mmCIF file of C-alpha atoms in Angstrom:
data_model
loop_
_atom_site.group_PDB
_atom_site.id
_atom_site.type_symbol
_atom_site.label_atom_id
_atom_site.label_comp_id
_atom_site.label_asym_id
_atom_site.label_seq_id
_atom_site.Cartn_x
_atom_site.Cartn_y
_atom_site.Cartn_z
ATOM 1 C CA MET A 1 -8.547 17.069 11.354
ATOM 2 C CA SER A 2 -4.780 17.151 10.875
ATOM 3 C CA ASP A 3 -3.332 17.069 7.364
ATOM 4 C CA LEU A 4 -3.051 13.823 5.465
ATOM 5 C CA ILE A 5 0.661 13.024 5.131
ATOM 6 C CA LEU A 6 1.652 10.267 2.726
ATOM 7 C CA HIS A 7 5.129 8.773 3.157
ATOM 8 C CA HIS A 8 6.023 7.255 -0.218
ATOM 9 C CA TYR A 9 8.393 7.280 -3.171
ATOM 10 C CA PRO A 10 7.485 7.846 -6.836
ATOM 11 C CA THR A 11 8.098 4.326 -8.173
ATOM 12 C CA SER A 12 6.241 2.435 -5.437
ATOM 13 C CA PRO A 13 3.239 0.577 -6.930
ATOM 14 C CA PHE A 14 1.297 0.511 -3.645
ATOM 15 C CA ALA A 15 1.973 4.206 -3.210
ATOM 16 C CA GLU A 16 0.546 4.789 -6.691
ATOM 17 C CA LYS A 17 -2.588 2.953 -5.565
ATOM 18 C CA ILE A 18 -3.067 5.423 -2.717
ATOM 19 C CA ARG A 19 -2.066 8.451 -4.798
ATOM 20 C CA LEU A 20 -4.818 7.520 -7.257
ATOM 21 C CA VAL A 21 -7.341 7.059 -4.437
ATOM 22 C CA LEU A 22 -6.438 10.536 -3.175
ATOM 23 C CA GLY A 23 -6.965 11.836 -6.694
ATOM 24 C CA TYR A 24 -10.267 10.005 -7.084
ATOM 25 C CA LYS A 25 -11.527 11.494 -3.846
ATOM 26 C CA GLN A 26 -9.946 14.895 -4.647
ATOM 27 C CA LEU A 27 -8.246 15.101 -1.273
ATOM 28 C CA ALA A 28 -5.470 17.527 -0.406
ATOM 29 C CA TRP A 29 -2.386 15.928 1.140
ATOM 30 C CA LYS A 30 1.220 16.391 2.128
ATOM 31 C CA SER A 31 3.923 14.374 0.354
ATOM 32 C CA VAL A 32 6.972 13.014 2.165
ATOM 33 C CA ILE A 33 9.437 11.239 -0.133
ATOM 34 C CA ILE A 34 11.153 8.367 1.657
ATOM 35 C CA PRO A 35 14.024 6.058 0.624
ATOM 36 C CA MET A 36 13.265 3.105 -1.648
ATOM 37 C CA MET A 37 15.194 0.761 0.616
ATOM 38 C CA MET A 38 16.547 0.472 4.118
ATOM 39 C CA PRO A 39 17.779 2.233 6.144
ATOM 40 C CA LYS A 40 14.653 4.359 6.648
ATOM 41 C CA PRO A 41 15.303 5.963 10.043
ATOM 42 C CA ASP A 42 12.474 8.512 9.902
ATOM 43 C CA VAL A 43 9.929 5.905 8.813
ATOM 44 C CA VAL A 44 11.014 3.542 11.583
ATOM 45 C CA SER A 45 10.782 6.384 14.121
ATOM 46 C CA LEU A 46 7.095 6.660 13.233
ATOM 47 C CA THR A 47 6.234 2.975 12.862
ATOM 48 C CA GLY A 48 8.630 1.255 15.243
ATOM 49 C CA GLY A 49 9.845 -1.179 12.603
ATOM 50 C CA TYR A 50 7.308 -1.526 9.780
ATOM 51 C CA ARG A 51 9.033 -0.414 6.575
ATOM 52 C CA ARG A 52 6.676 -1.104 3.662
ATOM 53 C CA THR A 53 5.506 1.751 1.450
ATOM 54 C CA PRO A 54 3.305 3.752 1.748
ATOM 55 C CA ILE A 55 2.304 4.805 5.231
ATOM 56 C CA LEU A 56 -0.294 7.455 6.029
ATOM 57 C CA GLN A 57 0.227 9.864 8.900
ATOM 58 C CA ILE A 58 -2.536 11.981 10.400
ATOM 59 C CA GLY A 59 -0.994 13.899 13.272
ATOM 60 C CA ALA A 60 0.235 11.264 15.718
ATOM 61 C CA ASP A 61 -1.722 8.416 14.093
ATOM 62 C CA ILE A 62 0.273 6.203 11.737
ATOM 63 C CA TYR A 63 -1.596 3.881 9.369
ATOM 64 C CA CYS A 64 0.225 0.922 7.831
ATOM 65 C CA ASP A 65 -0.781 -1.052 4.715
ATOM 66 C CA SER A 66 -2.646 0.314 1.717
ATOM 67 C CA ALA A 67 -5.821 -1.645 2.490
ATOM 68 C CA LEU A 68 -6.124 0.068 5.864
ATOM 69 C CA ILE A 69 -5.256 3.441 4.349
ATOM 70 C CA CYS A 70 -8.201 3.057 1.971
ATOM 71 C CA ASP A 71 -10.474 2.320 4.927
ATOM 72 C CA VAL A 72 -9.185 5.438 6.704
ATOM 73 C CA LEU A 73 -9.687 7.722 3.702
ATOM 74 C CA GLU A 74 -13.253 6.521 3.038
ATOM 75 C CA PRO A 75 -14.987 8.306 5.980
ATOM 76 C CA ILE A 76 -12.834 11.399 5.492
ATOM 77 C CA GLN A 77 -14.282 11.768 1.986
ATOM 78 C CA PRO A 78 -17.214 9.314 1.684
ATOM 79 C CA LEU A 79 -18.050 10.247 -1.910
ATOM 80 C CA PRO A 80 -17.127 8.939 -4.343
ATOM 81 C CA THR A 81 -17.063 5.691 -2.433
ATOM 82 C CA LEU A 82 -14.503 2.909 -2.666
ATOM 83 C CA TYR A 83 -17.023 0.399 -1.314
ATOM 84 C CA PRO A 84 -20.344 0.541 -3.214
ATOM 85 C CA ASP A 85 -23.178 -1.079 -1.283
ATOM 86 C CA ALA A 86 -24.016 -3.497 -4.087
ATOM 87 C CA HIS A 87 -20.484 -4.931 -4.186
ATOM 88 C CA LYS A 88 -18.995 -4.187 -0.762
ATOM 89 C CA GLY A 89 -17.770 -7.706 -0.008
ATOM 90 C CA LEU A 90 -16.823 -8.542 -3.582
ATOM 91 C CA ALA A 91 -14.875 -5.296 -3.945
ATOM 92 C CA ARG A 92 -12.721 -6.174 -0.933
ATOM 93 C CA ILE A 93 -12.143 -9.735 -2.133
ATOM 94 C CA VAL A 94 -11.047 -8.618 -5.608
ATOM 95 C CA ALA A 95 -8.893 -5.913 -4.025
ATOM 96 C CA GLN A 96 -7.131 -8.491 -1.883
ATOM 97 C CA TRP A 97 -6.564 -10.615 -5.000
ATOM 98 C CA GLY A 98 -5.045 -7.621 -6.759
ATOM 99 C CA ASP A 99 -2.815 -6.632 -3.855
ATOM 100 C CA SER A 100 -1.552 -10.115 -3.040
ATOM 101 C CA LEU A 101 -1.935 -12.853 -5.657
ATOM 102 C CA THR A 102 -1.353 -10.738 -8.753
ATOM 103 C CA PHE A 103 1.325 -8.436 -7.367
ATOM 104 C CA GLY A 104 4.203 -10.928 -7.059
ATOM 105 C CA PRO A 105 3.943 -12.451 -10.548
ATOM 106 C CA ILE A 106 3.415 -9.074 -12.220
ATOM 107 C CA MET A 107 6.427 -7.550 -10.502
ATOM 108 C CA ALA A 108 8.498 -10.632 -11.353
ATOM 109 C CA PHE A 109 7.507 -10.049 -14.986
ATOM 110 C CA ASN A 110 8.343 -6.349 -14.729
ATOM 111 C CA PHE A 111 11.794 -7.119 -13.323
ATOM 112 C CA GLN A 112 12.906 -9.351 -16.168
ATOM 113 C CA PRO A 113 16.256 -8.044 -17.506
ATOM 114 C CA LYS A 114 14.894 -5.354 -19.833
ATOM 115 C CA GLY A 115 12.483 -4.013 -17.250
ATOM 116 C CA ALA A 116 15.018 -4.188 -14.436
ATOM 117 C CA ALA A 117 17.460 -2.159 -16.520
ATOM 118 C CA GLU A 118 14.854 0.597 -16.848
ATOM 119 C CA VAL A 119 14.160 0.590 -13.108
ATOM 120 C CA MET A 120 17.836 0.625 -12.164
ATOM 121 C CA GLY A 121 18.630 3.337 -14.715
ATOM 122 C CA ASN A 122 22.078 4.837 -14.329
ATOM 123 C CA ASN A 123 22.487 3.974 -10.669
ATOM 124 C CA ALA A 124 25.895 2.753 -9.585
ATOM 125 C CA ALA A 125 26.551 -0.958 -9.294
ATOM 126 C CA GLU A 126 26.714 -0.637 -5.495
ATOM 127 C CA TRP A 127 23.193 0.841 -5.435
ATOM 128 C CA VAL A 128 21.849 -1.952 -7.643
ATOM 129 C CA THR A 129 23.411 -4.598 -5.386
ATOM 130 C CA ALA A 130 21.963 -2.933 -2.295
ATOM 131 C CA PHE A 131 18.507 -2.729 -3.908
ATOM 132 C CA VAL A 132 18.522 -6.407 -4.899
ATOM 133 C CA GLN A 133 19.611 -7.415 -1.403
ATOM 134 C CA ASP A 134 16.940 -5.204 0.164
ATOM 135 C CA ARG A 135 14.154 -6.805 -1.877
ATOM 136 C CA GLN A 136 15.481 -10.288 -1.188
ATOM 137 C CA ALA A 137 15.336 -9.484 2.527
ATOM 138 C CA MET A 138 11.749 -8.255 2.145
ATOM 139 C CA ARG A 139 10.859 -11.589 0.533
ATOM 140 C CA GLY A 140 12.488 -13.421 3.423
ATOM 141 C CA GLY A 141 15.010 -14.924 1.027
ATOM 142 C CA ALA A 142 12.306 -16.570 -1.101
ATOM 143 C CA PRO A 143 13.198 -16.589 -4.816
ATOM 144 C CA ARG A 144 11.332 -14.379 -7.256
ATOM 145 C CA MET A 145 9.172 -16.248 -9.769
ATOM 146 C CA SER A 146 10.954 -16.950 -13.045
ATOM 147 C CA SER A 147 10.261 -14.563 -15.917
ATOM 148 C CA SER A 148 8.662 -17.288 -18.046
ATOM 149 C CA ASP A 149 6.294 -18.434 -15.308
ATOM 150 C CA ALA A 150 5.520 -14.818 -14.436
ATOM 151 C CA THR A 151 4.734 -14.044 -18.075
ATOM 152 C CA ALA A 152 2.237 -16.893 -18.343
ATOM 153 C CA THR A 153 0.603 -15.958 -15.040
ATOM 154 C CA TYR A 154 0.405 -12.265 -15.929
ATOM 155 C CA LYS A 155 -1.253 -13.006 -19.267
ATOM 156 C CA SER A 156 -3.886 -15.115 -17.504
ATOM 157 C CA TYR A 157 -4.606 -12.324 -15.035
ATOM 158 C CA LEU A 158 -4.913 -9.800 -17.855
ATOM 159 C CA ARG A 159 -7.439 -12.014 -19.642
ATOM 160 C CA ARG A 160 -9.497 -12.288 -16.461
ATOM 161 C CA LEU A 161 -9.497 -8.529 -16.002
ATOM 162 C CA SER A 162 -10.460 -8.093 -19.649
ATOM 163 C CA ASP A 163 -13.415 -10.427 -19.150
ATOM 164 C CA MET A 164 -14.573 -8.267 -16.239
ATOM 165 C CA LEU A 165 -14.361 -5.179 -18.472
ATOM 166 C CA SER A 166 -16.157 -6.641 -21.471
ATOM 167 C CA ASP A 167 -19.376 -4.678 -20.898
ATOM 168 C CA GLN A 168 -18.539 -2.082 -18.271
ATOM 169 C CA PRO A 169 -15.881 0.626 -17.788
ATOM 170 C CA PHE A 170 -14.637 -0.576 -14.375
ATOM 171 C CA LEU A 171 -14.169 -3.973 -12.806
ATOM 172 C CA LEU A 172 -17.469 -4.099 -10.931
ATOM 173 C CA GLY A 173 -19.607 -1.609 -12.784
ATOM 174 C CA ASP A 174 -19.940 1.954 -14.008
ATOM 175 C CA GLN A 175 -17.830 3.447 -11.212
ATOM 176 C CA PRO A 176 -14.440 2.419 -9.833
ATOM 177 C CA CYS A 177 -14.115 0.824 -6.417
ATOM 178 C CA VAL A 178 -11.259 -0.340 -4.233
ATOM 179 C CA ALA A 179 -10.861 -3.395 -6.490
ATOM 180 C CA ASP A 180 -9.894 -1.195 -9.447
ATOM 181 C CA PHE A 181 -7.203 0.652 -7.508
ATOM 182 C CA SER A 182 -5.745 -2.598 -6.163
ATOM 183 C CA ALA A 183 -5.656 -4.284 -9.561
ATOM 184 C CA ALA A 184 -4.268 -1.243 -11.371
ATOM 185 C CA HIS A 185 -1.082 -0.399 -9.528
ATOM 186 C CA PRO A 186 1.211 -3.278 -10.626
ATOM 187 C CA ILE A 187 -0.042 -2.849 -14.205
ATOM 188 C CA TRP A 188 0.727 0.884 -13.901
ATOM 189 C CA PHE A 189 4.294 -0.171 -13.118
ATOM 190 C CA THR A 190 4.413 -2.186 -16.339
ATOM 191 C CA GLN A 191 3.043 0.639 -18.459
ATOM 192 C CA HIS A 192 4.868 3.585 -16.917
ATOM 193 C CA ARG A 193 7.998 2.231 -15.212
ATOM 194 C CA THR A 194 9.016 -0.676 -17.462
ATOM 195 C CA PRO A 195 7.639 0.340 -20.890
ATOM 196 C CA SER A 196 10.105 -1.923 -22.699
ATOM 197 C CA VAL A 197 8.001 -4.925 -21.592
ATOM 198 C CA ALA A 198 4.584 -3.226 -21.749
ATOM 199 C CA SER A 199 3.687 -4.934 -25.029
ATOM 200 C CA VAL A 200 2.241 -7.709 -22.840
ATOM 201 C CA LEU A 201 -0.786 -5.438 -22.490
ATOM 202 C CA ASP A 202 -1.433 -5.226 -26.231
ATOM 203 C CA ALA A 203 -3.482 -8.435 -26.318
ATOM 204 C CA THR A 204 -6.006 -6.948 -23.862
ATOM 205 C CA PRO A 205 -6.975 -3.498 -25.170
ATOM 206 C CA LEU A 206 -9.868 -3.304 -22.725
ATOM 207 C CA VAL A 207 -7.364 -3.447 -19.870
ATOM 208 C CA LYS A 208 -5.230 -0.739 -21.450
ATOM 209 C CA ALA A 209 -8.252 1.533 -21.861
ATOM 210 C CA TRP A 210 -9.315 0.846 -18.251
ATOM 211 C CA LEU A 211 -5.818 1.674 -16.994
ATOM 212 C CA ASP A 212 -5.987 4.990 -18.881
ATOM 213 C CA ARG A 213 -9.282 5.746 -17.140
ATOM 214 C CA MET A 214 -7.709 4.972 -13.772
ATOM 215 C CA MET A 215 -4.677 7.163 -14.438
ATOM 216 C CA ALA A 216 -6.966 10.044 -15.390
ATOM 217 C CA PHE A 217 -7.977 10.444 -11.726
ATOM 218 C CA GLY A 218 -4.550 11.904 -11.021
ATOM 219 C CA HIS A 219 -3.112 12.373 -7.550
ATOM 220 C CA GLY A 220 -5.221 15.171 -6.092
ATOM 221 C CA GLN A 221 -3.717 18.348 -4.644
ATOM 222 C CA PHE A 222 -0.491 17.951 -2.684
ATOM 223 C CA THR A 223 2.455 19.885 -1.346
ATOM 224 C CA GLU A 224 5.823 18.503 -0.313
ATOM 225 C CA ILE A 225 7.223 18.508 3.215
ATOM 226 C CA SER A 226 10.314 16.862 4.659
ATOM 227 C CA SER A 227 10.355 13.731 6.767
ATOM 228 C CA GLY A 228 11.785 15.860 9.577
ATOM 229 C CA ASP A 229 8.738 18.139 9.373
ATOM 230 C CA ALA A 230 6.475 15.086 9.565
ATOM 231 C CA LEU A 231 8.248 13.895 12.705
ATOM 232 C CA VAL A 232 7.784 17.314 14.307
ATOM 233 C CA ILE A 233 4.063 17.176 13.469
ATOM 234 C CA ALA A 234 3.800 13.742 15.097
ATOM 235 C CA HIS A 235 5.682 14.911 18.198
ATOM 236 C CA GLN A 236 3.492 17.982 18.582
ATOM 237 C CA SER A 237 0.259 16.020 18.102
ATOM 238 C CA THR A 238 -1.785 13.708 20.276
ATOM 239 C CA PRO A 239 -3.195 10.434 18.948
ATOM 240 C CA THR A 240 -6.880 10.609 18.109
ATOM 241 C CA PRO A 241 -9.022 9.188 20.940
ATOM 242 C CA LEU A 242 -9.899 5.586 20.241
ATOM 243 C CA GLY A 243 -13.498 4.839 19.363
ATOM 244 C CA ASP A 244 -15.851 2.637 21.304
ATOM 245 C CA GLU A 245 -15.712 -0.320 18.907
ATOM 246 C CA PRO A 246 -15.686 -3.536 20.976
ATOM 247 C CA PHE A 247 -12.464 -5.330 21.835
ATOM 248 C CA GLN A 248 -12.225 -8.524 19.768
ATOM 249 C CA ASP A 249 -9.915 -10.959 21.541
ATOM 250 C CA ASP A 250 -8.779 -13.659 19.128
ATOM 251 C CA HIS A 251 -5.379 -14.237 20.723
ATOM 252 C CA GLY A 252 -5.931 -14.301 24.477
ATOM 253 C CA ILE A 253 -3.872 -11.129 24.817
ATOM 254 C CA PRO A 254 -5.460 -8.416 26.989
ATOM 255 C CA LEU A 255 -5.358 -4.729 26.145
ATOM 256 C CA GLY A 256 -2.368 -3.018 27.695
ATOM 257 C CA SER A 257 -0.036 -5.903 26.902
ATOM 258 C CA GLU A 258 3.309 -5.417 25.191
ATOM 259 C CA VAL A 259 2.887 -7.073 21.798
ATOM 260 C CA VAL A 260 4.573 -7.552 18.445
ATOM 261 C CA VAL A 261 2.758 -6.993 15.137
ATOM 262 C CA ALA A 262 4.288 -7.985 11.802
ATOM 263 C CA ALA A 263 3.194 -8.601 8.228
ATOM 264 C CA ASP A 264 2.653 -12.297 7.590
ATOM 265 C CA THR A 265 4.495 -12.180 4.237
ATOM 266 C CA PHE A 266 6.870 -9.736 2.503
ATOM 267 C CA GLY A 267 8.436 -7.059 4.651
ATOM 268 C CA THR A 268 7.955 -8.788 7.984
ATOM 269 C CA GLU A 269 9.933 -6.363 10.169
ATOM 270 C CA PRO A 270 8.152 -6.321 13.558
ATOM 271 C CA THR A 271 6.673 -3.406 15.455
ATOM 272 C CA THR A 272 6.548 -3.641 19.249
ATOM 273 C CA GLY A 273 4.233 -1.559 21.401
ATOM 274 C CA GLN A 274 1.373 -1.523 23.870
ATOM 275 C CA LEU A 275 -1.840 -3.014 22.522
ATOM 276 C CA VAL A 276 -4.477 -0.311 23.003
ATOM 277 C CA ALA A 277 -7.135 -1.509 20.547
ATOM 278 C CA ALA A 278 -8.023 -4.742 18.790
ATOM 279 C CA THR A 279 -11.246 -4.383 16.829
ATOM 280 C CA ARG A 280 -12.796 -6.620 14.208
ATOM 281 C CA THR A 281 -10.743 -4.893 11.464
ATOM 282 C CA ARG A 282 -7.574 -3.422 12.994
ATOM 283 C CA LEU A 283 -4.897 -3.526 15.671
ATOM 284 C CA THR A 284 -3.509 -0.402 17.334
ATOM 285 C CA LEU A 285 -0.245 -0.081 19.239
ATOM 286 C CA ARG A 286 0.835 2.845 21.397
ATOM 287 C CA ARG A 287 4.522 3.663 21.086
ATOM 288 C CA SER A 288 6.767 6.405 22.441
ATOM 289 C CA GLU A 289 9.961 7.432 20.683
ATOM 290 C CA GLU A 290 12.231 10.401 21.225
ATOM 291 C CA ARG A 291 11.823 11.951 17.776
ATOM 292 C CA ALA A 292 8.203 11.055 17.024
ATOM 293 C CA GLY A 293 6.812 11.340 20.546
ATOM 294 C CA THR A 294 3.822 9.210 21.487
ATOM 295 C CA VAL A 295 2.014 7.772 18.482
ATOM 296 C CA HIS A 296 -0.637 5.200 17.698
ATOM 297 C CA VAL A 297 0.432 2.772 14.975
ATOM 298 C CA HIS A 298 -2.506 1.078 13.249
ATOM 299 C CA PHE A 299 -2.477 -2.199 11.295
ATOM 300 C CA PRO A 300 -5.230 -4.130 9.518
ATOM 301 C CA ARG A 301 -6.143 -7.553 10.906
ATOM 302 C CA ILE A 302 -5.834 -9.237 7.517
ATOM 303 C CA GLY A 303 -2.242 -9.793 6.482
ATOM 304 C CA PHE A 304 -0.701 -9.239 9.915
ATOM 305 C CA THR A 305 0.136 -11.362 12.923
ATOM 306 C CA LEU A 306 -0.134 -10.490 16.607
ATOM 307 C CA LYS A 307 1.779 -12.084 19.449
ATOM 308 C CA LYS A 308 2.816 -11.202 22.961
ATOM 309 C CA ALA A 309 6.247 -9.588 23.264
ATOM 310 C CA SER A 310 8.999 -11.678 24.813
ATOM 311 C CA THR A 311 9.755 -10.808 28.420
#
């Protein structure tokens, strides 16, 4: 199998989720640091438009969205598992809650003035303006939740997590699962990226202790390569042959059609390509681009929309 290449940047919460999964599974990987905001020409060369962080590259296969990346890493290193048999469905449901419902309010809390000042650091005013505009574009112009509403919501979520940890070290038992990694990453941002507002965690010491246990998994073994090197690897590789999982047609769009896939919320930049697989869990587009060559770009079903490309 080709190397695991993670395209990410250090302060990305969803990238931290995957870095911790790689550490938990003790996988070796290559690190490509990408820009925090657009333009991201090398990322777009690989994905065709999708710009959220992180993405996982394995040769000429490009995997978008952290939920799908977890599914891809599981068979590569089955143990320790992210999906224990006793809680397989529940683990995915709680993970989706962590990645979607909790993420927005927690990040709105983190980006109150004191926290935002820590994130922005000593960057020039032009950079700060560009960053704010970039995130507004990712939200489709929707306003961020107010700090006061975000604070109340965050405290409620922390109490719920604390209740889940009252008699066990991880959310669903004695071992972590995908739910833990999905719930941890925005709280990691509070603790490690905006420490001036991290006192919100003091009322739930069980959550703080759990977060310490999650951080102890580390990031595994990795070496750094450039985005240019990653593009060369993609160009010199061939997409992995598609499996024999049945075609699931929920849209009336046959395989081989030119289609558009986009996230349904937040970062909805579209990717256009030839639909070569549509299984019960994922969509795969074949794309050809001068710098990346021919690649397969994979998306999860949940959280993404599929439609036929305009002719």
